[in-house]
XYZ file of C-alpha atoms in Angstrom:
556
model
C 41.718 -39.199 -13.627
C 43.051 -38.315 -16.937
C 45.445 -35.231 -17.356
C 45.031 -32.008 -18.833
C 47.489 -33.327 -21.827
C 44.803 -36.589 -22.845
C 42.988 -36.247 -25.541
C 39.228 -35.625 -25.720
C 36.752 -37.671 -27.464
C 34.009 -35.582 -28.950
C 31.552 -38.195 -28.814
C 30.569 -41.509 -27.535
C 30.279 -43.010 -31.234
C 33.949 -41.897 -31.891
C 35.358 -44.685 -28.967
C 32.420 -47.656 -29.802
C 33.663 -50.351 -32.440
C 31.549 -52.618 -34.572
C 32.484 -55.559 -32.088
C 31.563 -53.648 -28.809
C 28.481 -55.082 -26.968
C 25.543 -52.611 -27.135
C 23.988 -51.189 -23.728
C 21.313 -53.538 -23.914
C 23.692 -56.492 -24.545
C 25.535 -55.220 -21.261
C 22.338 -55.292 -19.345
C 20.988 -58.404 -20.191
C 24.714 -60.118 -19.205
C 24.351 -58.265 -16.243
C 21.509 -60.959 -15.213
C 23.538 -63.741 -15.841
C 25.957 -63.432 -13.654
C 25.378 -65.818 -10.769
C 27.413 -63.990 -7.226
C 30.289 -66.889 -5.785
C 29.639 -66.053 -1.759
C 33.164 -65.212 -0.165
C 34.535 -66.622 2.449
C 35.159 -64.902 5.909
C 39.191 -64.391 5.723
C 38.983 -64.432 1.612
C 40.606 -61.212 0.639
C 40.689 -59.576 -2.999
C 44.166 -58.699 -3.822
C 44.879 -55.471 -5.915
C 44.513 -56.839 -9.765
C 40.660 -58.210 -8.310
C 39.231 -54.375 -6.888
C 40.789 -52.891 -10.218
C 38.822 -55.166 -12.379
C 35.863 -54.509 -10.307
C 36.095 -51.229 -9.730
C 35.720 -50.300 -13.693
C 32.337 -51.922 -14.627
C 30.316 -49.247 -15.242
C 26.599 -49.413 -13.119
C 28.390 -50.492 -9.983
C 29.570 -47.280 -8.891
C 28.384 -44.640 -6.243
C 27.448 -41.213 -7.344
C 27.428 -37.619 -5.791
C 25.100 -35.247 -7.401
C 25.557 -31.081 -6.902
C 23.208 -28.969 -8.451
C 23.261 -24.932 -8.599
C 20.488 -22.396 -9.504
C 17.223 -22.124 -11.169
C 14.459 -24.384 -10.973
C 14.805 -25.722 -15.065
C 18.721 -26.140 -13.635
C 17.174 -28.415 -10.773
C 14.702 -29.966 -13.017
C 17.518 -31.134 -15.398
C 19.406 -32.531 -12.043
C 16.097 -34.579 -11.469
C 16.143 -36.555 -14.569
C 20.056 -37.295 -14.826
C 19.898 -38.759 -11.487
C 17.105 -40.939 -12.430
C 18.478 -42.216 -15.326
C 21.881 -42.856 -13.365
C 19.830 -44.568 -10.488
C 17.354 -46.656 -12.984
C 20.886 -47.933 -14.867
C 22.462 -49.489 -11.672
C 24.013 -46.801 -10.166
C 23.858 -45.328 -6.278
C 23.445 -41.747 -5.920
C 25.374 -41.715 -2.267
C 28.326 -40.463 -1.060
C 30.470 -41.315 -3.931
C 32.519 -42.935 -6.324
C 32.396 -40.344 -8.528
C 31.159 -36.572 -8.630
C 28.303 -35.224 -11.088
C 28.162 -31.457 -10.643
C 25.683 -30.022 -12.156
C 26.453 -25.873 -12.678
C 24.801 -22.500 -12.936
C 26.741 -19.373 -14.910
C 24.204 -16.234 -13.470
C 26.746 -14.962 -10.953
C 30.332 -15.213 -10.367
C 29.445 -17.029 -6.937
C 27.807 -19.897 -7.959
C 30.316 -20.499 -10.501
C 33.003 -20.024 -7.740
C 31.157 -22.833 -5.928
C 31.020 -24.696 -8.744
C 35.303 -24.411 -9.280
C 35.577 -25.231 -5.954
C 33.695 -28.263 -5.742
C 35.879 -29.710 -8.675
C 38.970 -28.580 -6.988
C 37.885 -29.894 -3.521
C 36.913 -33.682 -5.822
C 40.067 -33.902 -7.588
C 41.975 -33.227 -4.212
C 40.150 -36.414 -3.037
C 40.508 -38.332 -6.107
C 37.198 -38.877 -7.320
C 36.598 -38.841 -10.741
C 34.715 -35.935 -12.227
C 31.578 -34.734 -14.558
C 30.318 -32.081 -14.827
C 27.127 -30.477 -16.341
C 24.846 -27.190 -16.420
C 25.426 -23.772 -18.094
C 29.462 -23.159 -17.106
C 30.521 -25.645 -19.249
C 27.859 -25.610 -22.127
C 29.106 -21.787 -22.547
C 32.823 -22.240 -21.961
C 33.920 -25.526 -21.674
C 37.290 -24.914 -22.859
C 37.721 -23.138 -19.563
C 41.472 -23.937 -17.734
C 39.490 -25.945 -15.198
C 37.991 -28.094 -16.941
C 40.383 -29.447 -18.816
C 40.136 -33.380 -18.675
C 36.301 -33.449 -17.498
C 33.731 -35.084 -19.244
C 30.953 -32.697 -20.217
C 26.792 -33.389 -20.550
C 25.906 -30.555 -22.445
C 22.415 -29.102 -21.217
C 20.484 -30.985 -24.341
C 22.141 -34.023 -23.963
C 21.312 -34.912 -20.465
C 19.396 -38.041 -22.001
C 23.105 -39.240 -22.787
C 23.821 -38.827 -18.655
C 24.749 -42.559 -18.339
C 26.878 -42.838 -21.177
C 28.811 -40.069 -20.050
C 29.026 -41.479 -16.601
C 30.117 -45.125 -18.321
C 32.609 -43.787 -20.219
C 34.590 -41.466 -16.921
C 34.217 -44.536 -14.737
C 36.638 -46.424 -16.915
C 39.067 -42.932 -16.987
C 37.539 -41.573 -20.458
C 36.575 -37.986 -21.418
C 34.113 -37.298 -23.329
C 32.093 -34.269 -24.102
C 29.028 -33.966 -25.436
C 27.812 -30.238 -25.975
C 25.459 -30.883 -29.040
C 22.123 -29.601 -29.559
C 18.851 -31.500 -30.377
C 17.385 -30.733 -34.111
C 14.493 -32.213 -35.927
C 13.796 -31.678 -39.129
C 16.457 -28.813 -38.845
C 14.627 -27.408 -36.240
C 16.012 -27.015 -32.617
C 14.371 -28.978 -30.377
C 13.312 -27.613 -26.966
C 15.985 -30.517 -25.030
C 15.796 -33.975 -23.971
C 12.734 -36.375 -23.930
C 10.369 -35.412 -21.230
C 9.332 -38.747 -20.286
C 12.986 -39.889 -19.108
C 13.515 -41.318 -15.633
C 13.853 -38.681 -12.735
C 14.001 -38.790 -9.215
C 12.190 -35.783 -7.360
C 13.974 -33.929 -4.878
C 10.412 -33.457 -3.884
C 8.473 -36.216 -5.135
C 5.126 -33.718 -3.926
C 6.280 -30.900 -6.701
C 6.965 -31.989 -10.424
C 9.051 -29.531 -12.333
C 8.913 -29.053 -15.775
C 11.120 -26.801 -18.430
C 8.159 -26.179 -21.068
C 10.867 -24.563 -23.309
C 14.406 -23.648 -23.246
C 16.752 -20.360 -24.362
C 15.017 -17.383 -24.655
C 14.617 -14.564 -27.429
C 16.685 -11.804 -26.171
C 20.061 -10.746 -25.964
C 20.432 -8.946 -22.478
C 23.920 -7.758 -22.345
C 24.635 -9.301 -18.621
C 23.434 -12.793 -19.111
C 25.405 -15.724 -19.614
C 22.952 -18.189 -19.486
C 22.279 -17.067 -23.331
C 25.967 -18.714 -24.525
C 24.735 -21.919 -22.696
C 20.858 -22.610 -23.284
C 20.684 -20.387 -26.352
C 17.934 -19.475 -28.614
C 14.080 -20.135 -27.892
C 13.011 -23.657 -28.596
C 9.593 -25.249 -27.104
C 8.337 -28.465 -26.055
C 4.861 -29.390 -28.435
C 2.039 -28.646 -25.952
C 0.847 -32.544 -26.530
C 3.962 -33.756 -24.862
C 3.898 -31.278 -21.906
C -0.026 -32.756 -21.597
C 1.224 -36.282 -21.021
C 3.996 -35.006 -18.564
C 1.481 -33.487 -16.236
C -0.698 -36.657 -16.727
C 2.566 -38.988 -15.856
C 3.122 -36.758 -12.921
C -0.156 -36.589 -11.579
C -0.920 -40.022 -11.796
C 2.592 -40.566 -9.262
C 0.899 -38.753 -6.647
C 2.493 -35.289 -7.360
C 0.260 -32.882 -6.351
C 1.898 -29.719 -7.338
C 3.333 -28.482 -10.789
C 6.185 -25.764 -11.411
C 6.277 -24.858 -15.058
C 9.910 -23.532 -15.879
C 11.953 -21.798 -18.703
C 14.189 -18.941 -19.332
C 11.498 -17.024 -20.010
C 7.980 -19.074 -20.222
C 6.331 -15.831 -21.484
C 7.744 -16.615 -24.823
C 6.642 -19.892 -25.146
C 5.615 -21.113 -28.431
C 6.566 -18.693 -30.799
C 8.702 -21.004 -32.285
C 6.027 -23.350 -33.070
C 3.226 -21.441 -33.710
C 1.218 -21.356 -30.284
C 1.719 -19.463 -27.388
C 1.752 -19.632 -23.337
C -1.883 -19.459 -22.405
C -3.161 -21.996 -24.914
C -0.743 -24.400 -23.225
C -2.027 -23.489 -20.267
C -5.430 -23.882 -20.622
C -4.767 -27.570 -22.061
C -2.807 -28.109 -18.552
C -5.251 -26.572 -16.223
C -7.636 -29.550 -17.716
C -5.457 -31.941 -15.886
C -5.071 -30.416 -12.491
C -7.393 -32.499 -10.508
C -9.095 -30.638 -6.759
C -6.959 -29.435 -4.688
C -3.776 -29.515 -6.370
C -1.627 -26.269 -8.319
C 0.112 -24.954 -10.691
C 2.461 -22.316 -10.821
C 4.148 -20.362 -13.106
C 7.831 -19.818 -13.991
C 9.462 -16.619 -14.480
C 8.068 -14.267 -17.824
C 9.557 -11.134 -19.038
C 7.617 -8.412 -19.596
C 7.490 -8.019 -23.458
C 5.828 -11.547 -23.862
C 3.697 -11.588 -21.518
C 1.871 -8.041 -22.468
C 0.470 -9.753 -25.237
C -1.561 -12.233 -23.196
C -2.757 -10.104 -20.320
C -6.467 -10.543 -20.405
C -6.078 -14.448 -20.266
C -3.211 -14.691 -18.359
C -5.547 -12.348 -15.794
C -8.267 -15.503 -15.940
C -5.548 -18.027 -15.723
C -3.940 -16.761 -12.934
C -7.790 -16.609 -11.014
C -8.326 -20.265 -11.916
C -8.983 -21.897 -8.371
C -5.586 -24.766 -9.477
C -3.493 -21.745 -10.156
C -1.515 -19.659 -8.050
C -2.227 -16.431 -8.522
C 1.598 -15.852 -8.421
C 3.857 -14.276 -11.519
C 7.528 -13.672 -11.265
C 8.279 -10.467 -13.185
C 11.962 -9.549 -13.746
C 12.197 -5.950 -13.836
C 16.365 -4.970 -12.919
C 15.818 -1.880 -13.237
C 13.495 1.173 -13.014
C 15.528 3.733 -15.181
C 14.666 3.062 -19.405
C 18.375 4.296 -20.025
C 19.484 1.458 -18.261
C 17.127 -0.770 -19.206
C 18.175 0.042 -23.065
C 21.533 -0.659 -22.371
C 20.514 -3.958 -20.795
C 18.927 -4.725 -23.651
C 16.012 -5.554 -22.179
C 12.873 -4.663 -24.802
C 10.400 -2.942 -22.967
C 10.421 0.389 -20.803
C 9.534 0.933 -17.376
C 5.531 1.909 -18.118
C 5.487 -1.485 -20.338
C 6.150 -3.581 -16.831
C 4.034 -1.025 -14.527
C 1.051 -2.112 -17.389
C 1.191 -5.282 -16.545
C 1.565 -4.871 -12.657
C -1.127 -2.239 -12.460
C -3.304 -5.007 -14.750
C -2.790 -8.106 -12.571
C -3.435 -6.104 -9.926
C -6.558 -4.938 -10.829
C -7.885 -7.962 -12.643
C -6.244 -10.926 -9.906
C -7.227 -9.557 -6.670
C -4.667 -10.205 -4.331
C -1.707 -11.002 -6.606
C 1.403 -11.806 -5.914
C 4.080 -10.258 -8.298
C 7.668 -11.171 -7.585
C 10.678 -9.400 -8.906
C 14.282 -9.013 -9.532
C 16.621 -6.022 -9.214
C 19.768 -5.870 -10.106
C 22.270 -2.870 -8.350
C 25.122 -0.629 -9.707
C 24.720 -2.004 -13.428
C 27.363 -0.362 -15.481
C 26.462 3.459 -16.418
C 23.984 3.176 -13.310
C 23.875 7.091 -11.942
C 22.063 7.696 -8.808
C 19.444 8.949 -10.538
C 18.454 5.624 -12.264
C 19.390 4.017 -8.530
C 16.688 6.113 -7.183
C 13.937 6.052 -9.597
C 14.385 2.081 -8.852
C 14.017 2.628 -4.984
C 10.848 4.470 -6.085
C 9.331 1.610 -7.996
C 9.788 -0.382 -4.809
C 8.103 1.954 -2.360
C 5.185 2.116 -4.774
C 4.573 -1.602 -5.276
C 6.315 -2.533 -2.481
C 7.103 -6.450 -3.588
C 6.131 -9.084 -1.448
C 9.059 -11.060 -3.211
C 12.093 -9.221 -4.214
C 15.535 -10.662 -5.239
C 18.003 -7.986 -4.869
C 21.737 -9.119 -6.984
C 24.727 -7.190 -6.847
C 25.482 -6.898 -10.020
C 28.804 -9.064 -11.498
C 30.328 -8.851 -15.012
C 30.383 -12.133 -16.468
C 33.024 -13.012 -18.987
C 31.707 -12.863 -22.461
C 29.351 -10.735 -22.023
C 28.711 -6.941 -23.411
C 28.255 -5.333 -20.120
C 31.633 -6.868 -18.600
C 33.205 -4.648 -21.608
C 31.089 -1.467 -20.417
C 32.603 0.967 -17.895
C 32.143 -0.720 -14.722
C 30.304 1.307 -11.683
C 33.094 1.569 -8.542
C 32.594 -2.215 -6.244
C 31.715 0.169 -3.107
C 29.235 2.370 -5.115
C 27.543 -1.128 -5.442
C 27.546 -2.608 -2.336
C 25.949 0.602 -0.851
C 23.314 0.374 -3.382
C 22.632 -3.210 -2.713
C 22.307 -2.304 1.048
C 20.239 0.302 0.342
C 17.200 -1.691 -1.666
C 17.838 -4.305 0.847
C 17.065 -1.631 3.716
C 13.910 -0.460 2.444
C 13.003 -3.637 1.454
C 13.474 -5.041 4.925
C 10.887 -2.116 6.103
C 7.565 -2.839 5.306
C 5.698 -5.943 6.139
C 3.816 -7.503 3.083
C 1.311 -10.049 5.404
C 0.808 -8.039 8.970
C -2.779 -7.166 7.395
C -3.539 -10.962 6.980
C -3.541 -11.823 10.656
C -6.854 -13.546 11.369
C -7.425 -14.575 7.878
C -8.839 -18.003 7.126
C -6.825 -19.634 4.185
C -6.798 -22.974 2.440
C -3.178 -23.886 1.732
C -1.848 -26.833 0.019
C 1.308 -28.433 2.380
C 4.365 -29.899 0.479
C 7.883 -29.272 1.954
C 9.181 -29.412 5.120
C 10.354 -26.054 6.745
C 14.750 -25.805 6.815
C 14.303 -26.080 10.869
C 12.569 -29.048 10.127
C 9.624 -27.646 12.872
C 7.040 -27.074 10.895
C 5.625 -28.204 7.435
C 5.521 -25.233 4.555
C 2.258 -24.602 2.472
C 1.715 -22.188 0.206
C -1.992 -20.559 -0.315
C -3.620 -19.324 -3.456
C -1.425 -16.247 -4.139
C 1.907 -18.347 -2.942
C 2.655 -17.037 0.126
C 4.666 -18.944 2.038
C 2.441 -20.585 5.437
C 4.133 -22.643 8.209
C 1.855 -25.241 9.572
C 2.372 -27.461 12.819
C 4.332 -31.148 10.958
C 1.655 -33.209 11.579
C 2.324 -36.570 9.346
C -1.199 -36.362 7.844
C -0.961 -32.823 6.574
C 2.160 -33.940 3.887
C 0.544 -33.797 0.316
C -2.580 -32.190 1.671
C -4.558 -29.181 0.960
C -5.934 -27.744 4.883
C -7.441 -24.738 6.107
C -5.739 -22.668 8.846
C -6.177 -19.343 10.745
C -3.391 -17.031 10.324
C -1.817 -16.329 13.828
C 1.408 -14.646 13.180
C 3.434 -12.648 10.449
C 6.808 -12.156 9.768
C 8.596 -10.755 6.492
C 8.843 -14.065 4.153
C 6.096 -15.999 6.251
C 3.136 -16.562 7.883
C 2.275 -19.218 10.435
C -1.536 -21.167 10.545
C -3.287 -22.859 12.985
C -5.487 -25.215 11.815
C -9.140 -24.962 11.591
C -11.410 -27.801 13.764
C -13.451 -29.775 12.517
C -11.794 -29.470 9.234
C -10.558 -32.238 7.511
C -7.494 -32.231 5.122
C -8.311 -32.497 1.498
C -6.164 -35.161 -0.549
C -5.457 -34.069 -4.475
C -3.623 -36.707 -5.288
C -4.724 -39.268 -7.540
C -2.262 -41.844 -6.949
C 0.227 -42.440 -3.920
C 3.039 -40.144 -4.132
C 6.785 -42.157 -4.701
C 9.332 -42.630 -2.153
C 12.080 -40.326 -1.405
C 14.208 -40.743 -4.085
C 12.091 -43.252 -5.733
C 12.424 -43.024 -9.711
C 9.721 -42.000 -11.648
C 9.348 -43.019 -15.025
C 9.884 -46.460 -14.776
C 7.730 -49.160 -16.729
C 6.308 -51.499 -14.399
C 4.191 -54.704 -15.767
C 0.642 -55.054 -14.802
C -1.260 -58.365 -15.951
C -4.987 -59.557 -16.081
C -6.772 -61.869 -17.706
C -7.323 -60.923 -21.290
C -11.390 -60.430 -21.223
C -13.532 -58.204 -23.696
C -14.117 -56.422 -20.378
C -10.509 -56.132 -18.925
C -11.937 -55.937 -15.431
C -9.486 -58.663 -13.918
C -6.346 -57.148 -12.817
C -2.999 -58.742 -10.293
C -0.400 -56.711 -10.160
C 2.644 -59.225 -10.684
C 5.595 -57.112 -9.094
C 9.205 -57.196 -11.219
C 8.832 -59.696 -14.214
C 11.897 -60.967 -16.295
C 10.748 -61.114 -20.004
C 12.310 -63.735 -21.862
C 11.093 -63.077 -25.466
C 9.881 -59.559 -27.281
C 6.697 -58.330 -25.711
C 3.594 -58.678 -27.821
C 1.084 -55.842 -27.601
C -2.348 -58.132 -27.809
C -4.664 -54.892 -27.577
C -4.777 -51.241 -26.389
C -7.720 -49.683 -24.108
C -8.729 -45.925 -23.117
C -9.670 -45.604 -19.867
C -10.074 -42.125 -18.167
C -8.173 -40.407 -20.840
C -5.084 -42.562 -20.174
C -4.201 -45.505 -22.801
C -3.144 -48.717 -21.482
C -1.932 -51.981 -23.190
C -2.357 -55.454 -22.800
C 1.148 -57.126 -23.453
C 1.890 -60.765 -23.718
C 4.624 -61.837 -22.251
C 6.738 -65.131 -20.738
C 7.748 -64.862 -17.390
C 11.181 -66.478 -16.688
C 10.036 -68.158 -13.050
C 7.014 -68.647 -11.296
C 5.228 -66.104 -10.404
């Protein structure tokens, strides 16, 4: 591990000479090397497990990531890449840890987890929002840094701390002078869920809310073009994914850097959901989203949508929602509740609160408590509120910690009193079944307005849309039975991958070369020894696919 004191290279190009091999040179030496078997008593002295242990691609990695689903998402392709250059993601060589800035906590965690790895002597990388925002932070002094537009770079980075460098790259993605909304979508990835594909449709956001870090990190709006988010969903589906989370900072304002906005993009992806499989929605602010509320209203009551929207509010006072910064009032989100409500039967709005914001009074506390009992959220996420460094509000005149904590209680008491699903008792639901339950006894589906249903784990409900009979209630839950004589629905198109399978991957499929292209083998792993030739290209079911021409290195 290199001290505090060692200089930091900037970049990967400022350490590379003329006469280094290139990655692909590495690779392809890689292949050649033929493995010597060792004998029983043959031992490696010291000078041996040294060289050994600094070859980049051999190692064993450790992956940690904190927070929000575009946080996780990002976690998802770096270990791909990692595992589809050589590397292990197992207990560990080294640690990746990939961070979240929202709250003091999770940034506590995140210190922690680098103190706890450098106590054990593993080297260190770390990624997310904490160091993006702050990385020359005491504690990270002698890390490398991915920077949360450079996760593409992920195994570079990695290469480069293996062999004791530190490099940082914190740079952000421009085209044309215009910021680009992050890395290449069609990188490698490995699901955590490999039923659920997650995708960041932009990233950064177009306010300046005086309590968020996240802002210094993943800055200003920038969106992916909607033909490249088209070809993700198509990639995903066609791995036997059968649900899609669409994520951002704020997906409400999607597109208004490029001249489009959030429902044509979803109409374009709703054309790609096949039967029986669904899409939901990330979180939207208010503002955005007011625009688009007759068609978000028809989105959200197309059968492969959940009806589901996620709604930040923090606060039902306007005086503190000015000094938030937050750009709308109080009536401006009950206008789109009341709306939703009315035109998407059944609805499920979640929402977030935060508690004892500074210059809170106890009459903006209770005129939030009032917005609860009237809607009374199915899904609420109550936060203590935290100053973060760097931010306006941790200059503001901070509300006493126990003033606070009583508040927080408080909205968690009355939110803890009502029941949101005792009415739905008896119901007969169709629910699509993806995760496993934390228990591990049942299997978790979610129906049309994305309320959570545990299911009995039955092995041939995993991936499938069923219909059940609601027995039982409880505050976050409901449990199904299912019905008889009713057969689970499959929307998959393709067989899901394996547990930590990684997506993205080319693999070679020959036929014969007719006019017809009817004739196909799959061949398995191929070793190309010359430059593929592309001898034609062919549409079939929306999907282009090319013939290549190729040498195969042994038999096949």
């Amino acid at each position: 591990m290199p001290s505090a004191c060692d200089p930091v290279i900037e970049d990967i190009e400022d350490m590379v000479s003329s006469t280094d091999p290139t990655p692909h040179e590495r690779q392809s030496a890689r292949k050649n090397i033929v493995p010597r078997p060792k004998k029983k008593k043959e031992l490696l002295n010291d000078e041996e497990l040294q060289a050994d242990s600094v070859i980049p691609g051999m190692q064993k990695i450790w992956m940690k990531t904190w927070g929000c689903s575009h946080n996780n998402s990002d976690g998802e392709y770096m270990a791909g890449q990692l595992a589809a250059s050589g590397y292990k993601m197992t207990e560990a060589d080294l640690w990746l840890l990939n961070s979240c800035t929202v709250k003091n906590p999770a940034e506590d965690h995140f210190r922690n987890s680098i103190k706890k790895a450098q106590e054990q002597e593993k080297k260190v990388v770390v990624a997310g929002c904490v160091p993006q925002a702050q990385p020359r932070m005491d504690y990270l002094k002698g890390l490398s840094i991915i920077g949360v537009q450079q996760i593409d770079r992920v195994v570079e980075v990695v290469d480069e701390a293996v062999k004791g460098h530190s490099v940082r790259l914190l740079g952000q993605k421009k085209e044309g002078g215009r910021r680009l909304g992050g890395a290449r979508l069609d990188l490698p990835k490995i699901r955590k869920n490999p039923l659920i594909e997650i995708i960041s449709i932009n990233t950064g956001c177009l306010n300046a809310c005086t309590y968020c870090k996240t802002k210094h990190a993943r800055g200003d709006l920038a969106s992916y073009p909607i033909e490249e988010l088209v070809k993700r969903v198509r990639q995903s589906f066609q791995e036997g994914v059968c649900e899609i989370w669409l994520t951002s900072e704020d997906t409400g304002a999607y597109g208004r850097d490029i001249g489009t906005d959030l429902p044509t993009l979803l109409w374009r992806l709703v054309e790609q959901i096949p039967d029986g499989a669904m899409l939901r929605l990330g979180m939207t602010n208010p503002p955005y989203i007011l625009e688009h509320l007759g068609e978000m209203a028809k989105i959200l009551n197309h059968p492969r949508v959940y009806a589901f929207l996620h709604v930040p509010v923090q606060s039902a006072s306007d005086s503190v929602l000015m000094d938030m910064k937050r750009e709308y009032c109080i009536d401006d989100f009950k206008r789109v509740v009341d709306f939703l409500k009315e035109r998407v039967p059944g609805v499920t709005i979640a929402t977030d609160i935060i508690c004892g914001f500074p210059g809170e009074t106890e009459e903006d506390f209770q005129e939030t408590l009032e917005l609860v009992k009237l809607y009374r959220f199915p899904s609420l996420f109550i936060n203590q509120f935290y100053p973060r460094p760097g931010t306006p509000a941790a200059k503001m005149e901070q509300v006493p910690a126990q003033v606070k904590k009583q508040r927080t209680r408080e909205l968690s008491q009355l939110f803890h009193s009502y029941n949101p699903y005792d009415h739905k008792v008896g119901e007969m639901q169709h629910v699509l079944v993806t995760e496993e339950s934390f228990d591990a006894q049942y299997y978790v589906a979610h129906n049309k307005f994305y309320e959570q249903v545990l299911v009995p784990k039955k092995v041939e409900f995993k991936g499938k849309m069923i219909e059940v009979e609601i027995y039982e209630a409880g505050k976050h839950f409901m449990k199904g039975r299912p019905v008889e004589d009713s057969k689970p629905f499959n929307p998959s198109i393709a067989a899901p991958l394996q547990q930590g399978e990684v997506s993205g991957l080319i693999q070679v499929i020959t036929h014969t070369h007719t006019h017809t292209h009817t004739r196909s083998v799959v061949t398995g792993k191929l070793c190309l020894q010359k430059p593929i030739q592309i001898l034609c290209t062919q549409q079939t079911n929306g999907y282009e696919y090319m013939c290549l021409d190729f040498n195969p290195c042994s038999p096949l």
